[in-house]
Each structure stands twice: as C-alpha cells, then as structure tokens.
C-alpha cells in the first residue's frame, strides 16, 4: 500500500504458500528482498515495487543459520550467503564416540554466564562448521558472482561509498563455554570482489571476559563504518583494561581509520563511562552515548568531528522515563545512510519519544532539543484519551509524520500528520477489531501505595457487563515482572497507558477477563535499593510489600476477592511467582512459566545482579525459591519449553523444583512443552498452555472454598 496515495497493488510471482521472513528494503526503497522457506531450502526473492513483480534470484539454497546475511549495496546489487554443500551431506553422528570430550583450564579466569545448547563434543564442532559455513554471493543485474572463499560469516557491512566490505568471520578453536558470537574471530576489510585490504583484528574467544555487566574484554570492539564519511572504520578500546571499577579518568576511547587503511588509527574521543554507540550527523555533529548498567546511568554528548570537542547534552538515570528527551530523528545523507538531522538552521535536534512517560501515563511526543540551551521543547504530543506515537518522520523540515494512533475503543491505525500546515490527519490504513469478544471489557490504570510509601500502578481489566454491586468481588489473576531500581522516585513513575487498545498475545494474561476473572496485568513489582544497599539485598521482603499492596487495592475497590487470588509470570516473573508462594500465604494458586528457581545455576550473575555467587552466597540462597521448596504448599503450575535456550532459564529449573515440591508433598503440576523455546510459538503448544492455565485457575481459584 502506498501511504501517500492510499492505493494498494497486488504483487505477481509470489510463491505459495508464503513463508516469508527477513524482509529488507533496498536503499532507495524501490525494491524489497525477502527469504522464502520451503522443505527444499531457503530462497531469496526480490519484489520490484515499480513493476509489482517478485523474482527468485538465488541458484543455491541460502544459508541463514547465523542470520539472513542479506545486504543491499545499491539499487541493482545485493549480497547474500548460500550453503556450500547439500543438506544430504550433513555429518552423521557416530554410534560410538571417537574418544572422550576434554576441556581444561590453565590458570586463566573464564567467568561466563550460564549459556545453554553449546558445543559439547568434537561431533558438535563438526556439525556447527558444516551448518554455519557459507559462500558470499553478489547478485547484480541478473548475474551471480562468488565473493571470496567460503567462511563462517557473522557480519558483512558495506562502506557508505560502496567500495569496501567490513567482514567478521569465525575462527577455530570453537568454544564449549560461550555461544558462537564469542568464538575467536577475524575482523577485516575487503573490496567488493572479496580481495583482502586490511586485517583489523584477530579477536580471541570471549571466554576471558571478566564478570560484571560493565566489564569488557581488553580488546577492540564495536567495529563499524562511520555513516557520514565515504569509508572510515571506527571502533572502541577500553582504557581501564576492561574493568569498570578501575579508577581512571576515562574508561573507553574511540578510534578511526580512513581508506585506504594504510595509515595509523586516529583517536576521536574518550568517554568517562562505558562507550555504547555513536549516531553520526555531519562534520560538526555526532551524538555519543555512554553509561553504566550497574549504576543505571546514561549520558549523551555532542561530538564535533572537525574540532574534536565533546560536550554533554544530558545525563540521567536510564529508569527516569519522565525526563527522557527521546531519540534523535535521522534522515538519509548523500551516501544513503541514516544520520542525525538538525532543524531551525542547524541549531536544534528533532527528538522522537515513542513512549513519552508522564504522571498522566504514556503520552508520546515530538520535541526540538536546543543544542545551545540544552532544553527540550515539545512541539507535538499525543492527546489525552488516545495513544499516538510517531512511527516515522517523512519530512523533518516540513514536519510531515507517519503516526500510529489507538484508544481503548479504536483499533490501531496509521495516519499522515502535517504539523506545519496543520491540515486534518489522513488515515492510511483501515484495520478492524480482531477481538469482537473483548468489546465492553473494562480497562483502567489503577494507582496505589505499598506500605513503605512507594507508588505503584497496574492495568486492571474487568469482564464486560460486570456490576460490582451485583456481582461482587471476582476471582483475580495478578500478572507481573519484577524490575530493579536504584531510585525510589524512578520506581514510582507511571508506566503504560490506559488508553491503548487491548491486544492479546500468546503470553498475555488478559484472556482470563473473558472467563470471569479480574486481571491485574503489569502490576508493578519494583525492587528498590535502600540505605546504601543493592536492590536485591531485600528482594523477598519487597516482593511481599508489592503483592500485599496490589491485593489490598483490589479488595478495597471491591472488585478482587482477597480469598481467590492467583499470581503468575513469565521468566523472571515466574521466579517472582515461586518466591511469593514460598514466602507468603497471599494466593490460592500460582502459574510460573519458563522460570529459573535456583540461582546457584547462574553463579556469575543474573538479571541486573552482577555480584557472583562467591561474593554473596547467602543472597543467592535466599533469592532461590528452590531453597524453600518445602514451604511451597500453595498449588503451583509449572510450564516450560523443553528447548528453552534462554540464558539462565534451563528447563532443569522447572524439573528440579517440581521434584522438590512433590518430594515434600506439595500440590504442583509440571507441563513440559515439546520443541518450544523461551517464547511459545507453536499453535498446539499455545492452546495447550491456555487449557492448562485455565483448568488450574478454575480448580484452585475460581472454585476455591
């Protein structure tokens, strides 16, 4: 659909059935590439928007094992990766191993997170190499040409002037401790034919990365092209040996090397915190972001490439949503790259905040950030009673915007808005309500306090036709996900909007409002640092305060039955659920989906806790509901995908907690979903999960005595 004209057109030549993924626009947006998966392999199609036809371009099946690897060079040229051998030649696991699997440590620390599904044997190494090796191919004007030699590619980036390729390829030996992103690798520059120009770095395995979220290996990182120059490579290098607690004036430096890449690298700037990224603009403007995850801080500075100067624009807590000015709007430069745009004679940035948190709830806005006064002036904001955000700035100078607008009753649709001419918005889509059975459901944002005075909120849903005086308090499901805060003020900020249209995903608890339940979704469960301590030092006590405050509010409103309360959550929310059942008698039942319950299985840190088990063993013990499995007598439904490869949430967690609760005579049920990862996708598994949850809630909550 053409959003400017409103006209729609049908594409010819599309395969059927269509299983398309990895859709990508080319630089001029006249063509679209997408992959099509079939039983025979993965193919690449290109849709020409001008002719409205789709054409298959590859001869050999694509290799998308390590990502699509599809890159547009120009309007006529596209790069992609193909398999080097037929699937029929895949290595076959021998009936008897050739020998033992041996790992060793020779005195070098390797404190790594608890990754899953790693290489475990020489056969796994052979299998990974077969599946991940690919040949880079160029397609131009109907002609396909191989580029370089087969390799295990992880990154291919074209220089802005389209003369060079930045390549990252994996080297041996493969690691048994970290995923492929952490394997040894080579960073190099080649020309478009694959001819080597310069090897930038031979990077070691990430096994040696020090523990701690702000720590990094003492090696170069974040290699990328500078978007505002023809062919300049930039990268960051730690100045603190990779250890953030080291007392140094600057923790990182960023360097650059220009084509033809024969000279010495030039230092561009240094950062006082850990460097994160740069948004390039022009020869006098770039935005540099730095921060520390452990301190929950973010800092954005203006870098002047010509003068070499740095100036702080703003610095705040990454959890301070009220004062977040938004993200700088970008537009294409002469190289077709996205760079920061300026307005008002280059004196201001255009800032888009697609959330716009405020004491009145989320109200997205567009603002102008004055580079001299460092003040953010809002020029447009979503009207109260609706939720509208800017999806794209079509013209930064004329302030022509593409927005997505919705309300409790209005389905999300897209509009073109002109802030200069101030003409009526033009609707460009006409989506209808996919949930007719949800019409009439009552939704409101409720606010309440916990016992220590911290303000909390949640999204309350009540069944359509519900009459409190007639129907009385309802069985209630509270669904939540805990988050850590260093500041009570940040924790108390209102998040979300009551004016968003209600949508239901595979993991949404909102479905149960159609089954006669009151549902408190997104119930805030902040874990706040107190009196110089870390947030998790009082984790369990604060969970209790949060849960008690939510239950008291629902009971005081007269909509929630205090004696028929259930609690549930996914991932860290499942961890929360098991803890609440282990340490309180507030609920009739719990639902824990894809959680971790024994923190000793994540000994080098978890969530936002970067202290190791050996630093605070008592904390790891006390935060683990597995340690208190003998206390869990409230019925607990455990659900887990048997192929969950999320960092830390081993399926073993649910297996062991189930066995422990069962061993002590508790009431529990363990549902192990086949072929599912951390987020359930299969229709049968989603329906089975809903059925299990529904029967559990009905049995132990709705019909509780």
XYZ file of C-alpha atoms in Angstrom:
705
model
C 0.000 0.000 0.000
C 1.258 3.477 -0.897
C 0.763 5.527 2.261
C 0.893 8.828 0.365
C -1.693 7.953 -2.285
C -3.639 5.328 -0.340
C -3.543 2.992 -3.350
C -2.922 -0.739 -2.994
C -1.439 -3.135 -5.530
C -1.052 -6.903 -5.859
C 2.414 -8.419 -6.303
C 2.793 -11.067 -9.012
C 5.159 -14.019 -8.780
C 4.981 -14.665 -5.047
C 5.396 -18.334 -4.035
C 2.514 -20.170 -2.401
C 2.246 -20.978 0.419
C 4.187 -17.932 1.536
C 6.568 -18.392 4.494
C 8.483 -15.146 4.181
C 10.975 -13.685 6.630
C 13.949 -11.297 6.721
C 12.191 -8.663 4.599
C 14.507 -5.744 3.771
C 14.071 -2.523 1.787
C 16.906 -1.504 -0.512
C 18.433 1.987 -0.053
C 16.082 3.763 -2.446
C 13.053 1.760 -1.248
C 12.094 0.729 -4.749
C 12.691 -2.958 -4.056
C 12.163 -5.429 -1.246
C 14.116 -8.601 -0.579
C 12.723 -11.462 1.469
C 13.523 -15.093 2.165
C 11.101 -17.906 1.468
C 11.404 -21.140 3.438
C 10.272 -24.465 1.992
C 11.065 -28.135 2.557
C 13.802 -27.859 -0.083
C 15.608 -24.913 1.474
C 15.609 -21.138 1.813
C 15.280 -18.956 -1.301
C 15.710 -15.239 -1.915
C 13.054 -13.212 -3.713
C 13.165 -9.573 -4.788
C 9.990 -7.547 -5.251
C 10.252 -4.647 -7.685
C 7.781 -2.025 -6.465
C 7.734 -0.362 -9.881
C 6.764 -3.455 -11.872
C 4.917 -5.145 -8.962
C 6.658 -8.444 -9.673
C 8.611 -10.861 -7.465
C 11.578 -12.797 -8.822
C 13.609 -15.607 -7.258
C 17.307 -14.754 -7.580
C 19.427 -17.481 -5.944
C 20.656 -20.677 -7.586
C 21.897 -22.453 -4.450
C 19.861 -22.532 -1.210
C 20.588 -19.653 1.142
C 22.423 -20.229 4.413
C 20.590 -18.308 7.162
C 21.884 -20.331 10.127
C 23.733 -17.288 11.558
C 21.222 -14.693 10.351
C 19.941 -13.754 6.932
C 23.182 -12.126 5.793
C 21.271 -10.149 3.148
C 22.745 -6.727 2.350
C 21.757 -4.214 -0.333
C 24.764 -2.498 -1.922
C 22.826 -0.310 -4.347
C 19.587 -0.433 -6.346
C 20.902 -3.204 -8.586
C 23.223 -5.124 -6.256
C 22.521 -7.393 -3.304
C 24.790 -9.640 -1.217
C 23.692 -12.887 0.386
C 25.113 -16.172 1.680
C 24.489 -19.614 0.206
C 25.096 -23.122 1.504
C 28.314 -24.708 0.271
C 27.165 -28.334 0.491
C 23.806 -30.096 0.039
C 21.817 -30.926 3.150
C 22.151 -34.618 2.328
C 25.872 -34.471 3.180
C 25.323 -33.351 6.769
C 27.673 -35.175 9.178
C 26.174 -38.270 10.796
C 26.768 -38.778 14.497
C 28.839 -41.929 15.015
C 27.328 -44.736 17.073
C 30.457 -44.754 19.187
C 32.407 -41.557 20.012
C 35.971 -41.452 18.731
C 37.154 -40.604 22.220
C 36.427 -38.531 25.331
C 35.453 -34.870 25.308
C 38.211 -32.963 27.110
C 38.163 -29.419 28.486
C 40.799 -27.802 30.668
C 41.761 -24.606 32.456
C 45.371 -23.470 32.604
C 45.136 -20.632 35.085
C 43.195 -18.056 33.062
C 39.888 -16.879 34.510
C 36.793 -17.506 32.375
C 33.777 -16.327 34.410
C 30.946 -16.777 31.918
C 27.155 -16.622 32.200
C 25.218 -19.883 32.067
C 24.579 -20.326 28.360
C 22.664 -23.292 27.006
C 22.799 -25.501 23.907
C 26.534 -25.024 23.472
C 29.025 -27.197 21.627
C 29.679 -30.234 23.808
C 31.753 -32.632 21.711
C 34.021 -32.937 18.654
C 30.976 -34.065 16.655
C 29.146 -30.872 17.644
C 32.124 -28.893 16.362
C 31.967 -30.743 13.040
C 28.214 -30.187 12.796
C 28.471 -26.477 13.601
C 31.164 -25.940 10.979
C 29.059 -27.721 8.343
C 25.887 -25.771 9.134
C 27.495 -22.338 9.605
C 29.919 -22.268 6.674
C 28.620 -20.276 3.704
C 29.714 -18.668 0.455
C 29.181 -14.930 -0.005
C 27.451 -14.169 -3.324
C 26.796 -10.938 -5.208
C 23.692 -10.608 -7.401
C 23.826 -7.713 -9.873
C 21.608 -7.180 -12.898
C 20.745 -10.878 -13.045
C 24.362 -12.093 -12.717
C 25.588 -14.012 -9.645
C 29.253 -13.891 -8.623
C 31.001 -15.597 -5.706
C 32.918 -13.240 -3.413
C 35.992 -14.580 -1.633
C 36.196 -18.057 -0.144
C 33.654 -19.991 1.982
C 33.824 -18.984 5.648
C 31.727 -18.742 8.791
C 30.442 -15.196 8.368
C 28.838 -13.307 11.246
C 28.938 -9.741 9.855
C 29.045 -8.175 6.397
C 28.768 -4.371 6.222
C 29.166 -2.234 3.091
C 31.040 1.071 3.345
C 28.994 4.238 2.686
C 30.791 4.792 -0.646
C 30.038 1.156 -1.572
C 33.681 0.310 -2.308
C 34.571 -1.867 0.679
C 33.205 -4.642 2.887
C 33.710 -4.929 6.648
C 33.739 -8.657 7.360
C 33.782 -10.663 10.571
C 34.406 -14.404 10.287
C 34.641 -17.059 12.998
C 37.899 -18.907 13.584
C 38.841 -22.087 15.395
C 39.055 -23.352 18.072
C 35.327 -23.270 18.825
C 34.398 -22.652 22.438
C 32.485 -25.009 24.706
C 31.688 -22.180 27.163
C 30.206 -19.336 25.090
C 27.847 -19.038 22.070
C 29.190 -18.516 18.554
C 29.188 -14.714 18.991
C 32.021 -15.240 21.468
C 34.160 -17.544 19.307
C 37.566 -16.315 18.084
C 37.102 -14.130 15.013
C 38.869 -12.105 12.353
C 37.820 -8.539 11.528
C 38.974 -7.447 8.090
C 38.279 -5.087 5.219
C 37.996 -6.326 1.634
C 36.949 -4.797 -1.647
C 33.633 -5.800 -3.246
C 35.280 -8.726 -5.012
C 36.472 -10.154 -1.709
C 40.137 -9.165 -2.164
C 41.713 -8.569 1.291
C 42.622 -4.941 2.005
C 43.462 -4.972 5.724
C 43.102 -7.262 8.710
C 41.919 -5.028 11.552
C 41.991 -7.538 14.402
C 42.262 -11.176 15.379
C 39.940 -11.334 18.359
C 40.236 -14.072 20.998
C 37.411 -16.133 22.481
C 35.049 -14.269 24.810
C 35.734 -16.889 27.484
C 38.156 -14.424 29.070
C 35.615 -11.635 29.536
C 35.582 -10.568 33.208
C 32.292 -10.948 35.070
C 30.219 -7.839 35.728
C 27.847 -6.137 33.301
C 30.033 -3.066 32.684
C 33.228 -5.052 32.325
C 34.567 -5.993 28.914
C 37.497 -7.788 27.379
C 40.661 -5.762 26.994
C 40.362 -5.849 23.206
C 38.924 -3.628 20.455
C 35.157 -3.890 19.955
C 32.196 -2.396 18.047
C 33.837 -2.147 14.623
C 31.598 -0.210 12.216
C 31.571 2.264 9.346
C 31.211 5.943 10.077
C 27.943 6.906 8.358
C 28.897 10.486 7.450
C 32.128 9.698 5.596
C 32.898 7.673 2.484
C 34.956 4.881 4.054
C 36.060 5.300 7.667
C 36.140 2.460 10.190
C 35.589 3.220 13.882
C 35.954 1.067 16.991
C 36.218 1.330 20.771
C 39.063 0.262 23.052
C 38.965 0.065 26.876
C 41.349 2.309 28.802
C 40.706 0.503 32.093
C 41.831 -2.982 30.988
C 38.106 -3.740 30.695
C 37.422 -3.314 34.434
C 34.859 -0.600 35.132
C 35.747 -0.275 38.832
C 39.311 0.704 37.986
C 39.904 4.330 38.960
C 40.752 6.071 35.694
C 39.655 9.446 34.243
C 38.332 7.753 31.087
C 37.116 4.179 30.596
C 36.984 3.964 26.792
C 38.456 5.588 23.712
C 37.058 5.541 20.179
C 39.375 5.373 17.174
C 39.026 5.787 13.400
C 40.931 4.666 10.325
C 40.256 6.130 6.870
C 40.564 4.496 3.452
C 42.899 3.258 2.031
C 43.553 1.953 5.608
C 47.333 2.164 5.374
C 47.943 4.888 7.958
C 47.741 4.971 11.730
C 44.423 4.964 13.565
C 43.341 8.321 14.986
C 41.803 8.743 18.429
C 38.480 10.577 18.098
C 37.316 10.940 21.707
C 37.261 9.362 25.173
C 34.300 8.541 27.417
C 34.075 8.736 31.202
C 31.736 5.724 31.287
C 31.470 2.618 29.127
C 31.050 3.645 25.492
C 27.852 2.381 23.852
C 27.368 3.893 20.399
C 27.613 6.914 18.130
C 24.927 8.419 15.912
C 26.769 10.294 13.198
C 25.443 13.529 11.699
C 27.913 15.660 9.759
C 31.380 17.172 10.098
C 30.349 19.187 13.171
C 27.817 16.915 14.858
C 27.629 13.406 16.226
C 25.821 12.045 19.303
C 27.838 9.812 21.612
C 26.094 7.577 24.144
C 27.850 6.137 27.179
C 26.697 4.766 30.528
C 26.918 2.149 33.236
C 24.367 -0.633 33.599
C 25.320 -1.235 37.229
C 24.561 2.400 38.094
C 21.602 2.590 35.691
C 23.022 5.753 34.095
C 23.027 7.096 30.554
C 24.910 10.085 29.158
C 24.601 11.634 25.690
C 27.193 14.121 24.417
C 27.695 16.190 21.292
C 30.929 15.369 19.497
C 32.282 17.833 16.934
C 34.363 15.751 14.479
C 36.055 18.813 12.985
C 37.060 20.434 16.276
C 37.482 17.177 18.203
C 35.437 18.522 21.131
C 32.899 16.776 23.393
C 30.037 18.495 25.206
C 27.489 16.818 27.475
C 23.893 17.328 26.309
C 22.095 15.379 29.021
C 22.739 12.755 31.672
C 20.087 10.852 33.604
C 19.036 7.541 35.071
C 18.018 5.078 32.369
C 14.934 4.382 34.535
C 13.945 8.063 34.677
C 11.328 7.891 31.945
C 9.739 11.260 32.760
C 12.881 13.202 31.806
C 13.901 11.137 28.792
C 14.067 13.634 25.888
C 13.616 10.912 23.246
C 15.768 9.709 20.356
C 17.271 11.957 17.703
C 15.461 11.733 14.375
C 17.618 10.613 11.458
C 17.450 11.029 7.704
C 19.442 9.848 4.693
C 22.597 11.660 3.627
C 24.409 11.660 0.264
C 25.595 8.083 0.923
C 22.073 6.855 1.636
C 22.956 6.322 5.323
C 20.811 7.315 8.285
C 22.379 10.288 10.086
C 21.172 12.751 12.710
C 19.189 15.626 11.204
C 19.013 19.185 12.520
C 16.310 21.828 12.171
C 15.958 25.562 12.694
C 19.214 26.487 10.923
C 21.071 23.513 12.431
C 20.538 24.786 15.987
C 18.217 22.027 17.174
C 17.732 18.279 17.094
C 14.383 16.727 16.354
C 13.628 14.244 19.168
C 11.050 11.454 18.918
C 9.868 9.828 22.139
C 7.572 6.920 21.224
C 6.723 6.286 24.894
C 6.515 9.726 26.484
C 6.069 8.610 30.099
C 4.409 11.198 32.310
C 2.408 11.433 35.562
C -0.691 11.146 33.340
C 0.573 7.924 31.734
C 2.390 7.402 28.459
C 1.850 10.308 26.044
C 4.371 10.072 23.160
C 5.791 13.329 21.840
C 7.980 15.065 19.267
C 10.343 17.743 20.543
C 13.090 20.119 19.478
C 16.280 19.910 21.530
C 18.210 23.197 21.538
C 21.931 22.424 21.199
C 22.851 25.703 22.921
C 20.446 25.867 25.871
C 20.136 22.045 26.093
C 16.402 22.398 26.629
C 13.799 20.092 25.080
C 10.709 21.868 23.730
C 7.743 19.607 22.930
C 6.154 20.603 19.601
C 3.552 17.826 19.472
C 2.191 15.346 21.991
C -0.397 12.600 21.896
C -3.765 13.860 23.057
C -5.057 12.560 26.378
C -7.601 9.817 25.892
C -5.598 8.348 22.992
C -2.220 6.762 22.470
C -0.487 8.022 19.340
C 3.189 7.797 18.516
C 5.362 8.781 15.560
C 6.353 5.706 13.579
C 8.404 7.665 11.051
C 9.315 11.251 10.226
C 8.623 11.511 6.495
C 9.942 15.076 6.197
C 11.906 16.602 9.083
C 11.874 20.140 7.675
C 8.149 20.235 6.900
C 7.281 18.084 9.933
C 5.292 15.525 7.952
C 4.848 12.454 10.131
C 3.547 8.908 9.943
C 1.806 8.101 13.232
C 0.109 5.087 14.787
C -2.986 6.011 16.766
C -5.260 3.990 19.037
C -7.522 4.207 22.066
C -9.369 1.774 24.278
C -12.106 1.534 21.651
C -10.211 2.387 18.458
C -8.093 -0.242 16.713
C -4.524 0.951 15.970
C -4.277 2.558 12.532
C -1.745 4.692 10.691
C -2.142 8.367 9.802
C -0.180 11.078 7.997
C 0.107 14.234 10.078
C 1.400 17.639 8.949
C 2.454 19.863 11.864
C 3.309 22.869 9.682
C 0.199 23.138 7.515
C -1.937 21.700 10.375
C -4.353 20.077 7.956
C -6.585 17.226 9.072
C -4.797 13.912 9.621
C -5.131 11.490 6.728
C -5.820 7.875 7.623
C -3.807 5.434 5.520
C -4.846 2.063 6.982
C -8.220 0.663 7.954
C -7.632 -2.231 10.324
C -10.699 -3.613 12.099
C -11.146 -5.088 15.565
C -9.764 -8.652 15.640
C -11.251 -9.259 19.120
C -15.022 -8.667 18.985
C -15.476 -10.690 22.183
C -13.378 -8.114 24.035
C -15.758 -5.256 23.255
C -17.156 -3.996 26.536
C -14.254 -5.190 28.689
C -13.450 -2.516 31.285
C -9.835 -1.304 31.469
C -8.315 1.233 33.790
C -4.917 2.220 35.155
C -5.037 1.954 38.949
C -2.619 3.599 41.379
C -1.830 2.581 44.933
C 0.930 2.667 47.552
C 2.849 -0.073 49.225
C 3.468 0.009 52.969
C 6.772 1.907 52.718
C 5.183 4.679 50.644
C 6.375 3.778 47.155
C 3.739 4.463 44.499
C 2.655 1.537 42.324
C 0.393 1.082 39.315
C -1.211 -1.713 37.310
C -3.584 -2.292 34.391
C -6.922 -3.563 35.702
C -9.288 -5.466 33.401
C -12.867 -6.345 34.396
C -15.323 -8.534 32.430
C -17.810 -6.824 30.141
C -21.156 -6.335 31.862
C -19.541 -6.571 35.285
C -21.518 -4.860 38.047
C -19.658 -4.600 41.337
C -22.819 -4.167 43.378
C -24.496 -7.134 41.728
C -21.594 -9.496 41.018
C -19.359 -8.745 43.993
C -15.610 -9.372 44.176
C -14.174 -11.573 41.436
C -11.524 -14.275 41.356
C -8.373 -12.419 40.361
C -5.167 -13.075 38.436
C -2.199 -10.777 39.144
C 0.492 -10.939 36.433
C 3.841 -9.193 36.909
C 7.580 -8.958 36.231
C 9.959 -7.532 38.886
C 12.457 -4.790 37.969
C 15.377 -3.329 39.904
C 15.732 0.396 40.637
C 18.451 2.434 42.312
C 15.955 5.225 42.984
C 12.547 5.121 44.677
C 11.496 8.131 42.595
C 12.236 6.234 39.371
C 10.381 3.179 40.657
C 7.283 5.272 41.402
C 6.981 6.692 37.881
C 3.825 5.714 35.990
C 4.449 3.401 33.062
C 1.988 2.417 30.369
C -1.296 3.924 29.237
C -4.912 3.116 29.965
C -5.775 4.404 26.515
C -4.093 1.663 24.477
C -6.235 -0.766 22.520
C -6.238 -4.154 24.203
C -4.371 -6.784 22.204
C -3.801 -10.400 23.197
C -0.553 -12.256 22.518
C 0.391 -15.873 23.228
C 1.723 -14.861 26.654
C -0.989 -12.411 27.677
C -2.992 -12.990 30.892
C -5.738 -10.669 29.619
C -7.568 -13.627 28.081
C -8.905 -14.582 31.532
C -11.031 -11.438 31.744
C -13.282 -13.241 29.225
C -13.566 -16.154 31.659
C -14.968 -14.157 34.558
C -11.738 -13.081 36.244
C -10.473 -9.689 37.243
C -6.969 -9.346 35.773
C -4.287 -7.008 37.089
C -1.671 -7.004 34.337
C 1.683 -5.198 34.504
C 1.353 -4.984 38.264
C 4.433 -3.025 39.270
C 6.883 -5.078 41.338
C 9.836 -2.710 41.843
C 12.862 -3.858 43.807
C 14.442 -0.634 45.082
C 17.915 -0.048 46.511
C 17.659 1.138 50.109
C 20.051 2.732 52.591
C 23.177 2.214 50.537
C 22.340 -1.404 49.740
C 21.840 -3.092 46.380
C 18.235 -3.658 45.227
C 18.364 -7.447 45.635
C 19.541 -7.258 49.246
C 15.863 -7.013 50.242
C 14.332 -8.814 47.248
C 11.903 -11.139 49.045
C 10.734 -8.516 51.540
C 9.942 -6.073 48.722
C 8.080 -8.739 46.739
C 5.826 -9.197 49.763
C 5.197 -5.445 50.024
C 4.323 -5.225 46.320
C 1.945 -8.198 46.400
C 0.208 -7.086 49.598
C -0.310 -3.584 48.186
C -1.879 -4.933 44.977
C -4.203 -7.305 46.826
C -5.260 -4.601 49.295
C -6.055 -2.183 46.462
C -8.153 -4.734 44.562
C -10.013 -5.659 47.739
C -10.590 -2.009 48.668
C -12.018 -1.362 45.191
C -14.416 -4.222 45.796
C -13.511 -5.937 42.515
C -10.995 -8.545 43.709
C -11.786 -11.370 46.123
C -8.980 -11.440 48.672
C -9.608 -15.149 49.203
C -9.427 -16.029 45.490
C -6.183 -14.504 44.294
C -3.733 -16.079 41.848
C -0.308 -14.808 40.815
C 1.661 -15.570 37.675
C 4.505 -14.502 35.474
C 6.877 -15.438 32.671
C 10.661 -15.844 33.014
C 11.728 -13.526 35.870
C 8.015 -13.196 36.617
C 7.928 -16.970 37.131
C 10.857 -16.618 39.531
C 8.804 -13.959 41.359
C 5.760 -16.245 41.483
C 7.619 -19.162 43.073
C 9.164 -16.817 45.636
C 5.792 -15.371 46.611
C 4.368 -18.858 47.100
C 7.407 -19.903 49.129
C 7.312 -16.889 51.466
C 3.626 -15.860 51.727
C 0.124 -17.278 52.030
C -1.449 -14.493 49.968
C -2.545 -16.593 46.992
C -4.680 -19.614 46.199
C -2.564 -20.638 43.207
C 0.446 -19.669 41.147
C 1.466 -20.029 37.484
C 5.203 -19.992 36.740
C 6.138 -20.089 33.063
C 9.728 -20.633 31.861
C 11.417 -19.549 35.052
C 14.693 -20.008 36.934
C 14.373 -21.129 40.535
C 17.896 -21.995 41.686
C 20.264 -19.041 41.425
C 23.338 -21.208 42.023
C 22.758 -22.365 38.426
C 23.560 -18.786 37.342
C 26.591 -18.186 39.604
C 28.192 -15.332 37.628
C 25.166 -13.040 37.832
C 21.546 -12.888 36.711
C 19.067 -10.236 35.598
C 20.656 -6.990 36.898
C 22.589 -8.674 39.701
C 26.269 -8.600 38.734
C 27.730 -9.882 42.012
C 28.807 -13.507 41.759
C 27.666 -16.402 43.930
C 31.071 -16.445 45.655
C 30.742 -12.774 46.627
C 27.237 -13.099 48.145
C 26.407 -16.816 48.579
C 23.691 -16.105 51.166
C 21.908 -13.790 48.728
C 21.898 -16.463 46.026
C 20.490 -18.972 48.527
C 17.798 -16.678 49.906
C 16.636 -15.448 46.490
C 16.198 -19.031 45.239
C 12.679 -20.401 45.756
C 14.229 -23.857 45.304
C 15.859 -23.314 48.720
C 12.367 -23.079 50.223
C 10.605 -25.754 48.168
C 9.477 -27.406 51.413
C 7.473 -24.238 52.185
C 5.580 -24.156 48.866
C 2.159 -25.578 49.756
C 0.065 -23.285 47.547
C -0.762 -25.083 44.250
C 1.875 -24.177 41.642
C 1.566 -24.819 37.894
C 4.986 -25.034 36.240
C 5.211 -24.655 32.442
C 8.450 -24.852 30.468
C 9.543 -25.397 26.871
C 11.854 -28.398 26.592
C 14.048 -26.472 24.119
C 14.352 -23.270 26.158
C 17.754 -21.832 25.254
C 17.322 -18.534 27.076
C 20.334 -17.588 29.170
C 19.750 -18.882 32.701
C 16.291 -20.446 32.391
C 17.397 -24.056 31.994
C 14.405 -26.435 31.736
C 16.171 -28.246 34.578
C 14.925 -25.430 36.842
C 11.294 -26.494 36.492
C 12.149 -30.193 36.620
C 14.067 -29.863 39.876
C 11.562 -27.530 41.548
C 8.713 -29.864 40.614
C 10.565 -32.850 42.069
C 11.353 -30.938 45.258
C 7.769 -29.745 45.815
C 6.464 -33.212 45.055
C 9.012 -34.718 47.432
C 7.632 -32.608 50.265
C 4.006 -33.383 49.421
C 3.092 -30.049 47.858
C 0.481 -29.536 45.137
C 2.091 -28.965 41.759
C 1.808 -29.817 38.085
C 4.646 -29.682 35.552
C 3.844 -29.179 31.858
C 6.821 -29.783 29.565
C 6.083 -28.439 26.071
C 7.867 -30.221 23.198
C 10.136 -28.326 20.779
C 9.482 -24.983 22.435
C 11.953 -22.280 23.459
C 11.554 -19.357 25.879
C 8.603 -17.925 23.958
C 5.982 -20.356 22.720
C 5.148 -20.212 19.025
C 3.521 -23.493 18.040
C -0.284 -23.287 17.863
C -0.755 -26.605 19.650
C 1.567 -25.590 22.474
C -0.134 -22.213 22.878
C -3.583 -23.805 23.051
C -2.330 -26.497 25.422
C -0.787 -23.831 27.664
C -4.061 -21.884 27.759
C -6.012 -25.042 28.595
C -3.613 -25.965 31.417
C -3.687 -22.466 32.895
C -7.459 -22.221 32.609
C -8.128 -25.553 34.333
C -5.597 -24.684 37.073
C -7.185 -21.305 37.786
C -10.719 -22.695 37.750
C -9.840 -25.542 40.094
C -7.821 -23.662 42.690
C -9.021 -20.046 42.375
C -12.495 -19.600 40.868
C -13.892 -22.610 42.700
C -11.802 -22.177 45.841
C -13.619 -22.746 49.117
